[in-house]
mmCIF file of C-alpha atoms and ligand atoms in Angstrom:
data_model
loop_
_atom_site.group_PDB
_atom_site.id
_atom_site.type_symbol
_atom_site.label_atom_id
_atom_site.label_comp_id
_atom_site.label_asym_id
_atom_site.label_seq_id
_atom_site.Cartn_x
_atom_site.Cartn_y
_atom_site.Cartn_z
ATOM 1 C CA MET I 1 74.060 90.964 56.480
ATOM 2 C CA LYS I 2 73.833 94.688 57.456
ATOM 3 C CA PHE I 3 72.825 96.361 60.418
ATOM 4 C CA GLU I 4 69.563 97.350 59.520
ATOM 5 C CA THR I 5 68.628 94.251 58.254
ATOM 6 C CA ARG I 6 69.797 92.148 61.418
ATOM 7 C CA ALA I 7 68.111 94.205 63.471
ATOM 8 C CA ILE I 8 64.538 92.888 61.631
ATOM 9 C CA HIS I 9 66.034 89.376 60.454
ATOM 10 C CA VAL I 10 68.234 88.000 62.930
ATOM 11 C CA GLY I 11 66.770 85.696 65.521
ATOM 12 C CA GLN I 12 63.440 86.605 63.982
ATOM 13 C CA GLU I 13 62.445 83.444 61.358
ATOM 14 C CA PRO I 14 59.024 82.839 60.504
ATOM 15 C CA GLU I 15 57.353 80.382 62.991
ATOM 16 C CA ARG I 16 57.457 76.645 62.098
ATOM 17 C CA THR I 17 53.914 75.400 63.059
ATOM 18 C CA THR I 18 51.738 78.383 61.339
ATOM 19 C CA GLY I 19 53.981 80.850 59.618
ATOM 20 C CA ALA I 20 53.701 84.142 61.625
ATOM 21 C CA VAL I 21 56.100 86.139 60.859
ATOM 22 C CA VAL I 22 56.461 88.058 64.198
ATOM 23 C CA VAL I 23 58.258 85.942 67.010
ATOM 24 C CA PRO I 24 55.230 84.850 69.227
ATOM 25 C CA ILE I 25 54.761 85.561 72.346
ATOM 26 C CA TYR I 26 55.705 82.647 74.292
ATOM 27 C CA GLN I 27 53.590 82.884 77.349
ATOM 28 C CA THR I 28 54.407 79.974 79.101
ATOM 29 C CA SER I 29 56.371 79.141 82.592
ATOM 30 C CA THR I 30 57.239 75.584 81.723
ATOM 31 C CA TYR I 31 57.492 72.909 78.754
ATOM 32 C CA ALA I 32 56.089 69.535 78.597
ATOM 33 C CA GLN I 33 58.672 67.043 78.193
ATOM 34 C CA ARG I 34 58.014 63.674 76.540
ATOM 35 C CA SER I 35 60.187 61.476 78.858
ATOM 36 C CA PRO I 36 62.540 63.118 81.982
ATOM 37 C CA GLY I 37 64.704 65.142 80.922
ATOM 38 C CA ASP I 38 64.043 64.281 77.220
ATOM 39 C CA HIS I 39 62.510 68.146 76.123
ATOM 40 C CA LEU I 40 62.547 70.397 72.950
ATOM 41 C CA GLY I 41 65.501 72.804 74.437
ATOM 42 C CA HIS I 42 63.445 74.429 77.421
ATOM 43 C CA GLU I 43 62.583 73.094 80.439
ATOM 44 C CA TYR I 44 61.362 76.252 82.818
ATOM 45 C CA SER I 45 61.354 80.146 82.019
ATOM 46 C CA ARG I 46 63.461 81.752 84.444
ATOM 47 C CA THR I 47 65.939 79.367 82.701
ATOM 48 C CA SER I 48 64.930 80.162 79.015
ATOM 49 C CA ASN I 49 62.164 81.358 77.125
ATOM 50 C CA PRO I 50 61.833 81.100 73.196
ATOM 51 C CA THR I 51 60.427 84.910 72.835
ATOM 52 C CA ARG I 52 63.889 85.767 75.390
ATOM 53 C CA ASP I 53 66.055 83.935 72.775
ATOM 54 C CA ALA I 54 64.879 85.595 70.148
ATOM 55 C CA LEU I 55 65.785 89.045 71.557
ATOM 56 C CA GLN I 56 68.731 87.887 72.631
ATOM 57 C CA THR I 57 69.816 86.746 69.427
ATOM 58 C CA CYS I 58 68.883 90.069 67.778
ATOM 59 C CA LEU I 59 71.064 92.011 70.088
ATOM 60 C CA ALA I 60 73.947 89.685 70.989
ATOM 61 C CA SER I 61 74.522 90.230 66.944
ATOM 62 C CA LEU I 62 73.936 94.331 66.877
ATOM 63 C CA GLU I 63 76.740 94.040 69.465
ATOM 64 C CA GLY I 64 78.981 91.866 67.749
ATOM 65 C CA ALA I 65 78.666 89.360 70.790
ATOM 66 C CA ASN I 66 78.485 85.845 69.974
ATOM 67 C CA HIS I 67 76.630 85.694 73.231
ATOM 68 C CA GLY I 68 73.511 87.881 74.577
ATOM 69 C CA MET I 69 71.632 87.311 78.039
ATOM 70 C CA ALA I 70 68.070 89.719 78.560
ATOM 71 C CA PHE I 71 67.327 90.718 81.629
ATOM 72 C CA SER I 72 64.290 92.332 83.493
ATOM 73 C CA SER I 73 65.921 95.723 83.857
ATOM 74 C CA GLY I 74 69.192 97.114 83.545
ATOM 75 C CA MET I 75 70.034 97.236 87.083
ATOM 76 C CA GLY I 76 69.332 93.663 87.175
ATOM 77 C CA ALA I 77 72.043 93.537 84.306
ATOM 78 C CA ILE I 78 74.391 95.477 86.278
ATOM 79 C CA SER I 79 73.664 93.410 89.776
ATOM 80 C CA THR I 80 73.655 90.212 88.295
ATOM 81 C CA ILE I 81 77.369 91.256 86.397
ATOM 82 C CA LEU I 82 78.949 92.016 90.363
ATOM 83 C CA THR I 83 77.802 88.704 91.708
ATOM 84 C CA ILE I 84 80.534 87.192 89.598
ATOM 85 C CA PHE I 85 82.508 88.959 92.082
ATOM 86 C CA LYS I 86 83.447 88.443 96.021
ATOM 87 C CA SER I 87 84.096 90.177 98.834
ATOM 88 C CA GLY I 88 88.144 92.024 99.002
ATOM 89 C CA ASP I 89 87.400 92.551 95.457
ATOM 90 C CA HIS I 90 87.672 96.622 93.916
ATOM 91 C CA VAL I 91 85.848 97.863 91.262
ATOM 92 C CA ILE I 92 86.829 100.985 89.366
ATOM 93 C CA SER I 93 83.877 102.989 87.774
ATOM 94 C CA THR I 94 83.295 106.304 86.209
ATOM 95 C CA ASP I 95 82.635 109.093 88.662
ATOM 96 C CA ASP I 96 79.660 110.641 86.624
ATOM 97 C CA VAL I 97 78.125 107.126 86.207
ATOM 98 C CA TYR I 98 74.005 106.433 86.297
ATOM 99 C CA GLY I 99 72.706 107.017 90.025
ATOM 100 C CA GLY I 100 71.011 103.648 90.139
ATOM 101 C CA THR I 101 74.944 101.900 89.053
ATOM 102 C CA PHE I 102 76.536 103.901 91.958
ATOM 103 C CA ARG I 103 73.651 102.961 94.299
ATOM 104 C CA VAL I 104 74.163 99.566 94.157
ATOM 105 C CA PHE I 105 78.021 99.370 93.903
ATOM 106 C CA ASP I 106 78.197 102.086 97.136
ATOM 107 C CA LYS I 107 75.147 100.491 98.908
ATOM 108 C CA ILE I 108 74.412 97.337 98.562
ATOM 109 C CA PHE I 109 78.037 95.425 97.359
ATOM 110 C CA LYS I 110 80.041 97.509 99.747
ATOM 111 C CA GLU I 111 78.428 95.536 102.312
ATOM 112 C CA PHE I 112 79.182 92.396 100.727
ATOM 113 C CA GLY I 113 82.879 93.245 101.187
ATOM 114 C CA MET I 114 83.487 94.655 98.013
ATOM 115 C CA SER I 115 85.399 98.430 97.509
ATOM 116 C CA PHE I 116 84.684 100.931 94.808
ATOM 117 C CA SER I 117 86.946 103.402 93.563
ATOM 118 C CA PHE I 118 84.877 106.498 91.074
ATOM 119 C CA VAL I 119 87.544 108.209 88.962
ATOM 120 C CA ASP I 120 87.235 110.590 85.752
ATOM 121 C CA THR I 121 88.168 107.306 83.264
ATOM 122 C CA SER I 122 88.473 110.352 80.760
ATOM 123 C CA ASP I 123 91.581 111.043 82.460
ATOM 124 C CA ILE I 124 93.450 107.392 81.381
ATOM 125 C CA ARG I 125 96.117 108.491 84.111
ATOM 126 C CA ALA I 126 93.700 108.839 86.559
ATOM 127 C CA LEU I 127 92.351 105.443 85.750
ATOM 128 C CA GLU I 128 95.712 104.078 86.112
ATOM 129 C CA SER I 129 96.464 105.222 89.417
ATOM 130 C CA ALA I 130 93.525 103.999 90.859
ATOM 131 C CA VAL I 131 94.420 100.408 90.155
ATOM 132 C CA ARG I 132 95.247 98.047 92.898
ATOM 133 C CA PRO I 133 96.205 94.729 93.276
ATOM 134 C CA GLU I 134 92.545 93.513 94.384
ATOM 135 C CA THR I 135 91.109 95.529 91.295
ATOM 136 C CA ARG I 136 89.108 93.177 89.222
ATOM 137 C CA MET I 137 86.741 95.351 86.326
ATOM 138 C CA VAL I 138 86.817 98.774 85.350
ATOM 139 C CA TRP I 139 83.301 100.192 84.381
ATOM 140 C CA VAL I 140 82.622 102.795 81.867
ATOM 141 C CA GLU I 141 79.822 104.728 81.126
ATOM 142 C CA SER I 142 80.357 106.684 77.567
ATOM 143 C CA PRO I 143 78.869 109.442 76.779
ATOM 144 C CA THR I 144 78.057 109.657 80.822
ATOM 145 C CA ASN I 145 74.752 110.601 82.409
ATOM 146 C CA PRO I 146 74.159 113.794 82.699
ATOM 147 C CA LEU I 147 77.333 115.584 81.277
ATOM 148 C CA LEU I 148 78.047 113.452 78.471
ATOM 149 C CA ARG I 149 81.380 113.186 78.867
ATOM 150 C CA ILE I 150 83.370 110.655 76.781
ATOM 151 C CA THR I 151 86.063 107.950 77.541
ATOM 152 C CA ASP I 152 88.592 106.406 75.072
ATOM 153 C CA ILE I 153 87.247 102.929 75.111
ATOM 154 C CA ARG I 154 89.970 101.756 73.614
ATOM 155 C CA LYS I 155 92.707 103.298 75.383
ATOM 156 C CA VAL I 156 90.954 101.674 78.597
ATOM 157 C CA ALA I 157 90.613 98.502 76.758
ATOM 158 C CA ASP I 158 94.402 98.764 76.388
ATOM 159 C CA LEU I 159 95.097 99.334 80.208
ATOM 160 C CA CYS I 160 92.369 96.729 81.525
ATOM 161 C CA ARG I 161 94.387 93.858 79.128
ATOM 162 C CA SER I 162 97.576 94.935 80.081
ATOM 163 C CA ARG I 163 96.630 94.973 83.865
ATOM 164 C CA GLY I 164 94.310 91.686 83.662
ATOM 165 C CA LEU I 165 91.165 93.345 84.457
ATOM 166 C CA LEU I 166 87.716 93.241 82.660
ATOM 167 C CA LEU I 167 86.263 95.753 80.975
ATOM 168 C CA ALA I 168 82.557 96.303 81.066
ATOM 169 C CA VAL I 169 80.801 99.288 79.021
ATOM 170 C CA ASP I 170 77.321 100.594 79.762
ATOM 171 C CA ASN I 171 76.391 101.488 76.135
ATOM 172 C CA THR I 172 72.720 102.816 77.388
ATOM 173 C CA PHE I 173 73.262 106.528 75.281
ATOM 174 C CA MET I 174 74.622 105.200 72.180
ATOM 175 C CA SER I 175 73.145 101.892 71.431
ATOM 176 C CA PRO I 176 74.595 99.370 69.014
ATOM 177 C CA ALA I 177 73.621 101.855 66.465
ATOM 178 C CA LEU I 178 76.175 104.193 67.019
ATOM 179 C CA GLN I 179 78.816 102.460 68.915
ATOM 180 C CA ARG I 180 80.142 99.091 69.697
ATOM 181 C CA PRO I 181 82.443 98.441 72.993
ATOM 182 C CA LEU I 182 82.937 95.393 72.329
ATOM 183 C CA GLU I 183 84.837 96.139 68.702
ATOM 184 C CA LEU I 184 86.652 98.927 70.740
ATOM 185 C CA GLY I 185 87.622 96.060 73.095
ATOM 186 C CA ALA I 186 85.587 95.856 75.857
ATOM 187 C CA ASP I 187 85.189 92.288 77.655
ATOM 188 C CA MET I 188 81.111 93.054 77.991
ATOM 189 C CA VAL I 189 78.555 95.568 76.708
ATOM 190 C CA VAL I 190 75.477 96.794 79.370
ATOM 191 C CA HIS I 191 71.912 98.197 78.391
ATOM 192 C CA SER I 192 69.682 99.096 79.851
ATOM 193 C CA THR I 193 67.393 98.489 77.213
ATOM 194 C CA THR I 194 64.325 100.745 78.515
ATOM 195 C CA LYS I 195 65.920 103.633 76.981
ATOM 196 C CA TYR I 196 67.205 103.729 73.331
ATOM 197 C CA ILE I 197 66.744 99.816 72.172
ATOM 198 C CA GLY I 198 63.294 99.594 73.444
ATOM 199 C CA GLY I 199 62.857 103.147 72.227
ATOM 200 C CA HIS I 200 59.001 103.781 73.063
ATOM 201 C CA SER I 201 59.385 104.184 76.621
ATOM 202 C CA ASP I 202 56.798 101.575 77.202
ATOM 203 C CA VAL I 203 59.100 98.761 78.745
ATOM 204 C CA VAL I 204 61.986 98.059 81.100
ATOM 205 C CA GLY I 205 64.841 95.718 80.644
ATOM 206 C CA GLY I 206 68.187 95.058 80.269
ATOM 207 C CA PHE I 207 70.604 93.595 78.507
ATOM 208 C CA VAL I 208 74.569 92.038 78.766
ATOM 209 C CA GLY I 209 76.900 90.872 75.722
ATOM 210 C CA THR I 210 80.299 89.172 75.412
ATOM 211 C CA ASN I 211 82.743 87.281 73.585
ATOM 212 C CA ASN I 212 83.983 85.304 76.410
ATOM 213 C CA PRO I 213 82.562 82.384 76.810
ATOM 214 C CA ASP I 214 83.448 81.766 80.403
ATOM 215 C CA LEU I 215 82.229 84.754 81.689
ATOM 216 C CA HIS I 216 79.144 84.136 79.552
ATOM 217 C CA GLU I 217 78.555 80.857 81.294
ATOM 218 C CA ARG I 218 79.119 82.482 84.642
ATOM 219 C CA ILE I 219 76.767 85.375 84.581
ATOM 220 C CA LYS I 220 74.149 83.170 82.931
ATOM 221 C CA PHE I 221 74.513 80.489 85.690
ATOM 222 C CA ARG I 222 74.105 83.800 88.460
ATOM 223 C CA GLN I 223 71.014 85.377 86.159
ATOM 224 C CA ASN I 224 69.006 81.957 86.406
ATOM 225 C CA ALA I 225 70.279 81.535 90.142
ATOM 226 C CA VAL I 226 69.471 84.884 91.153
ATOM 227 C CA GLY I 227 66.489 85.473 88.497
ATOM 228 C CA ALA I 228 66.720 88.858 87.067
ATOM 229 C CA VAL I 229 64.720 87.960 83.687
ATOM 230 C CA PRO I 230 62.251 89.751 81.693
ATOM 231 C CA GLY I 231 58.977 87.993 81.099
ATOM 232 C CA PRO I 232 57.752 87.334 77.405
ATOM 233 C CA PHE I 233 55.737 89.880 76.701
ATOM 234 C CA ASP I 234 58.811 92.688 77.946
ATOM 235 C CA ALA I 235 61.059 90.723 75.624
ATOM 236 C CA TRP I 236 58.653 90.900 72.598
ATOM 237 C CA LEU I 237 58.037 95.018 73.095
ATOM 238 C CA THR I 238 61.822 95.039 73.458
ATOM 239 C CA LEU I 239 62.286 93.020 70.160
ATOM 240 C CA ARG I 240 59.473 94.914 68.370
ATOM 241 C CA GLY I 241 61.439 98.244 69.174
ATOM 242 C CA ILE I 242 64.887 97.258 67.877
ATOM 243 C CA LYS I 243 63.056 96.287 64.335
ATOM 244 C CA THR I 244 63.001 100.891 63.976
ATOM 245 C CA LEU I 245 66.576 101.374 66.128
ATOM 246 C CA PRO I 246 68.348 102.298 63.223
ATOM 247 C CA LEU I 247 65.883 104.515 62.206
ATOM 248 C CA ARG I 248 65.575 106.161 65.321
ATOM 249 C CA MET I 249 68.868 106.929 66.644
ATOM 250 C CA ALA I 250 68.952 108.817 62.759
ATOM 251 C CA ALA I 251 66.190 110.762 63.745
ATOM 252 C CA HIS I 252 67.362 111.644 67.518
ATOM 253 C CA GLU I 253 70.544 112.271 66.145
ATOM 254 C CA SER I 254 69.788 114.984 63.342
ATOM 255 C CA ASN I 255 67.395 116.568 65.363
ATOM 256 C CA ALA I 256 69.534 116.662 68.491
ATOM 257 C CA ARG I 257 72.346 118.435 66.169
ATOM 258 C CA HIS I 258 69.413 120.529 65.079
ATOM 259 C CA LEU I 259 68.399 121.555 68.378
ATOM 260 C CA ALA I 260 71.938 121.493 70.053
ATOM 261 C CA GLN I 261 72.857 124.281 67.063
ATOM 262 C CA PHE I 262 69.801 126.463 68.405
ATOM 263 C CA LEU I 263 70.731 126.789 71.665
ATOM 264 C CA SER I 264 74.338 127.153 71.467
ATOM 265 C CA SER I 265 73.172 131.241 70.059
ATOM 266 C CA HIS I 266 70.447 131.246 72.692
ATOM 267 C CA PRO I 267 70.833 134.414 74.563
ATOM 268 C CA PHE I 268 68.791 132.710 77.452
ATOM 269 C CA VAL I 269 71.312 129.582 77.534
ATOM 270 C CA GLN I 270 75.073 129.717 78.887
ATOM 271 C CA GLU I 271 76.434 126.597 77.484
ATOM 272 C CA VAL I 272 75.017 123.363 76.018
ATOM 273 C CA ILE I 273 76.925 119.759 76.401
ATOM 274 C CA TYR I 274 76.400 117.760 73.356
ATOM 275 C CA PRO I 275 79.404 115.449 72.032
ATOM 276 C CA GLY I 276 78.507 116.769 68.417
ATOM 277 C CA LEU I 277 79.763 120.205 68.924
ATOM 278 C CA PRO I 278 83.286 120.747 68.160
ATOM 279 C CA SER I 279 83.331 122.451 71.307
ATOM 280 C CA HIS I 280 82.935 119.685 73.255
ATOM 281 C CA PRO I 281 85.846 118.327 75.056
ATOM 282 C CA GLY I 282 84.885 114.534 74.071
ATOM 283 C CA HIS I 283 84.120 115.430 70.415
ATOM 284 C CA ALA I 284 87.352 114.297 68.592
ATOM 285 C CA VAL I 285 87.840 111.193 70.485
ATOM 286 C CA GLN I 286 83.796 110.452 70.168
ATOM 287 C CA LYS I 287 84.552 110.329 66.227
ATOM 288 C CA THR I 288 86.798 107.846 66.394
ATOM 289 C CA GLN I 289 84.928 105.599 68.488
ATOM 290 C CA ALA I 290 81.220 106.014 67.093
ATOM 291 C CA SER I 291 79.550 106.652 64.157
ATOM 292 C CA GLY I 292 77.553 109.499 65.660
ATOM 293 C CA PHE I 293 76.737 111.500 69.321
ATOM 294 C CA GLY I 294 73.391 110.358 70.231
ATOM 295 C CA GLY I 295 70.051 112.435 71.102
ATOM 296 C CA MET I 296 70.679 113.368 74.343
ATOM 297 C CA ILE I 297 71.756 117.504 75.183
ATOM 298 C CA GLY I 298 72.665 118.765 78.335
ATOM 299 C CA MET I 299 71.997 123.073 78.791
ATOM 300 C CA ARG I 300 72.832 125.488 80.924
ATOM 301 C CA VAL I 301 70.258 127.859 81.657
ATOM 302 C CA ARG I 302 70.781 131.835 82.480
ATOM 303 C CA GLY I 303 69.422 132.680 85.983
ATOM 304 C CA GLY I 304 70.303 129.581 88.083
ATOM 305 C CA LEU I 305 68.088 127.270 89.368
ATOM 306 C CA GLU I 306 64.839 129.836 89.217
ATOM 307 C CA ALA I 307 65.391 129.437 85.254
ATOM 308 C CA ALA I 308 66.074 126.129 84.811
ATOM 309 C CA ARG I 309 62.955 125.340 86.644
ATOM 310 C CA ARG I 310 60.501 127.426 84.824
ATOM 311 C CA VAL I 311 61.725 125.928 81.684
ATOM 312 C CA CYS I 312 61.395 122.381 82.822
ATOM 313 C CA SER I 313 57.646 122.970 84.160
ATOM 314 C CA SER I 314 57.036 124.891 80.446
ATOM 315 C CA THR I 315 57.622 122.631 77.588
ATOM 316 C CA LYS I 316 54.741 121.280 76.362
ATOM 317 C CA LEU I 317 56.141 118.823 74.234
ATOM 318 C CA PHE I 318 59.252 117.980 76.172
ATOM 319 C CA PHE I 319 57.092 116.056 79.033
ATOM 320 C CA LEU I 320 59.154 116.563 82.022
ATOM 321 C CA ALA I 321 60.124 112.996 83.490
ATOM 322 C CA GLU I 322 63.178 111.174 84.858
ATOM 323 C CA SER I 323 64.438 108.174 82.030
ATOM 324 C CA LEU I 324 65.377 109.078 78.102
ATOM 325 C CA GLY I 325 65.738 107.286 74.494
ATOM 326 C CA GLY I 326 61.901 107.347 74.210
ATOM 327 C CA VAL I 327 60.458 108.418 70.839
ATOM 328 C CA GLU I 328 58.755 111.202 72.893
ATOM 329 C CA SER I 329 61.239 114.343 73.752
ATOM 330 C CA LEU I 330 61.509 114.513 77.690
ATOM 331 C CA ILE I 331 63.051 117.196 79.967
ATOM 332 C CA GLU I 332 64.678 116.980 83.157
ATOM 333 C CA HIS I 333 66.092 118.534 86.081
ATOM 334 C CA PRO I 334 69.447 116.649 87.387
ATOM 335 C CA ALA I 335 69.922 118.624 90.751
ATOM 336 C CA ILE I 336 66.575 117.777 91.575
ATOM 337 C CA MET I 337 65.226 114.700 90.124
ATOM 338 C CA THR I 338 67.982 112.014 88.638
ATOM 339 C CA HIS I 339 71.046 113.272 90.870
ATOM 340 C CA ALA I 340 69.082 114.099 94.021
ATOM 341 C CA SER I 341 70.935 111.445 95.922
ATOM 342 C CA VAL I 342 74.555 113.038 95.033
ATOM 343 C CA PRO I 343 75.039 115.494 97.814
ATOM 344 C CA LYS I 344 75.116 119.246 96.753
ATOM 345 C CA GLU I 345 79.059 120.017 97.162
ATOM 346 C CA GLN I 346 79.915 116.279 95.125
ATOM 347 C CA ARG I 347 77.105 117.312 92.425
ATOM 348 C CA GLU I 348 78.577 121.036 92.205
ATOM 349 C CA ALA I 349 81.946 119.827 91.828
ATOM 350 C CA ARG I 350 80.787 117.335 89.354
ATOM 351 C CA GLY I 351 79.202 120.187 86.971
ATOM 352 C CA ILE I 352 76.127 118.985 88.290
ATOM 353 C CA THR I 353 75.106 123.004 88.707
ATOM 354 C CA ASP I 354 71.515 123.733 89.754
ATOM 355 C CA ASN I 355 70.887 125.446 85.733
ATOM 356 C CA LEU I 356 71.779 122.552 84.008
ATOM 357 C CA VAL I 357 69.036 120.888 82.181
ATOM 358 C CA ARG I 358 68.808 117.657 80.562
ATOM 359 C CA LEU I 359 67.198 117.345 77.226
ATOM 360 C CA SER I 360 66.256 113.150 75.483
ATOM 361 C CA VAL I 361 65.737 114.881 71.918
ATOM 362 C CA GLY I 362 62.831 112.725 70.112
ATOM 363 C CA VAL I 363 61.952 111.895 66.677
ATOM 364 C CA GLU I 364 58.992 114.555 66.629
ATOM 365 C CA ASN I 365 59.776 117.337 63.981
ATOM 366 C CA ARG I 366 62.383 119.384 64.658
ATOM 367 C CA GLU I 367 60.775 122.665 64.111
ATOM 368 C CA ASP I 368 57.969 121.976 66.482
ATOM 369 C CA LEU I 369 60.688 120.937 69.059
ATOM 370 C CA GLN I 370 62.485 124.012 68.669
ATOM 371 C CA ALA I 371 59.652 126.394 69.659
ATOM 372 C CA ASP I 372 58.178 124.112 72.417
ATOM 373 C CA LEU I 373 62.064 125.346 73.841
ATOM 374 C CA GLU I 374 62.023 128.600 72.597
ATOM 375 C CA GLN I 375 58.717 129.701 74.258
ATOM 376 C CA ALA I 376 59.992 127.642 77.659
ATOM 377 C CA LEU I 377 63.159 129.789 77.531
ATOM 378 C CA GLN I 378 61.516 133.085 76.741
ATOM 379 C CA LEU I 379 59.412 131.823 79.909
ATOM 380 C CA SER I 380 62.197 131.026 82.405
ATOM 381 C CA GLN I 381 63.520 135.147 82.216
ATOM 382 C CA ARG I 382 59.973 136.123 83.255
ATOM 383 C CA ASP I 383 60.344 136.978 87.105
ATOM 384 C CA GLY I 384 58.970 134.207 89.277
ATOM 385 C CA SER I 385 56.205 136.259 90.839
ATOM 386 C CA SER I 386 54.434 137.980 87.476
ATOM 387 C CA ARG I 387 53.208 133.986 86.475
HETATM 388 C C1 PLP R 401 68.414 103.804 83.222
HETATM 389 C C2 PLP R 401 69.941 103.384 82.951
HETATM 390 C C3 PLP R 401 70.164 102.026 83.609
HETATM 391 C C4 PLP R 401 69.432 101.452 85.050
HETATM 392 O O1 PLP R 401 68.422 100.480 83.733
HETATM 393 P P1 PLP R 401 67.303 100.030 84.207
HETATM 394 O O2 PLP R 401 66.569 99.574 83.097
HETATM 395 O O3 PLP R 401 66.084 101.575 84.849
HETATM 396 O O4 PLP R 401 66.969 99.106 85.575
HETATM 397 C C5 PLP R 401 72.031 102.087 83.832
HETATM 398 N N1 PLP R 401 72.435 103.186 83.568
HETATM 399 C C6 PLP R 401 72.280 103.661 82.102
HETATM 400 C C7 PLP R 401 72.821 104.311 81.624
HETATM 401 C C8 PLP R 401 70.906 104.213 82.131
HETATM 402 O O5 PLP R 401 70.208 105.288 81.794
#
């Protein structure tokens, strides 16, 4: 079965007792047993739930994984993975990593005696020189947030294999519709399903997929022990979103390409960051490892912080909000919003300048979106005192 068909059918047979074509929401915490230990496959919903099973089976299929685990959130997934390590272990991470991931590495797991190095994983030599005897895992995000830097996942996977390191790839920005890290050699693929996979900004969730049975057992054991599981209704909403994932990703991408072109020639925009533009430094690598460029755009507005702030406050269709990947377009200011916890010098050094604005391009009509950005950019260049 092809991807679009699997998104709708895998794990989603009609329900046996009634023929319901949609997987029911099994809103139950426990399951009756016939005699002690003799049950129908489920004992308690922290351990397993049929609605969650359906989601895990479907998403694992889309990522080309033999095993899938759904979590309460992306951070629940990431934190649970980290519990497979112990004090003294070292992890190398992409430096431009999601803020919550940086926080849990640097503020929580460091306290338990682990250490972390943050390097530009698009530079394979920098990555190689960060490897230590106690290194256990490499954590990659590609494209990154918010600068959309691209890491060559195959190259990193080769390095990890030769050094005996695990490779985890956070695939949130691409979704399996555009990129499948396990096929590129990663040991684990990780998602915040809150974003493109759920796709409607109405549910928080996470996912881990792997083809390594031992890794699956270890993470599943810890998930059950720690308890970072999604409720049945959240699993159901996410599964509902997945059915249209391929359609939505195609629409996000074609709108983003259109807007990236429009913004590239706009006099009030200094720079457009979009992997689909041939000028993007990761463009060539992206073409070898993904079937598209996604729906996220960075733009540096002429006129610094004030101009960027005005653009963000002036759009009407692009809602000013954190998060991304939903059908509705969002705009945000990384330096003030999602990346405020990164110290200013570090932000500037990484390229998160005060005039950087991040767009999550939705699936609305592209001309409406273009007109919305145009009027906001016009307002951005007005003298602030005249407003
Ligand atoms: C949002 C996000 C996360 C965290 O996921 P939550 O569902 O918010 O816990 C992790 N990685 C990336 C790339 C994200 O965008």
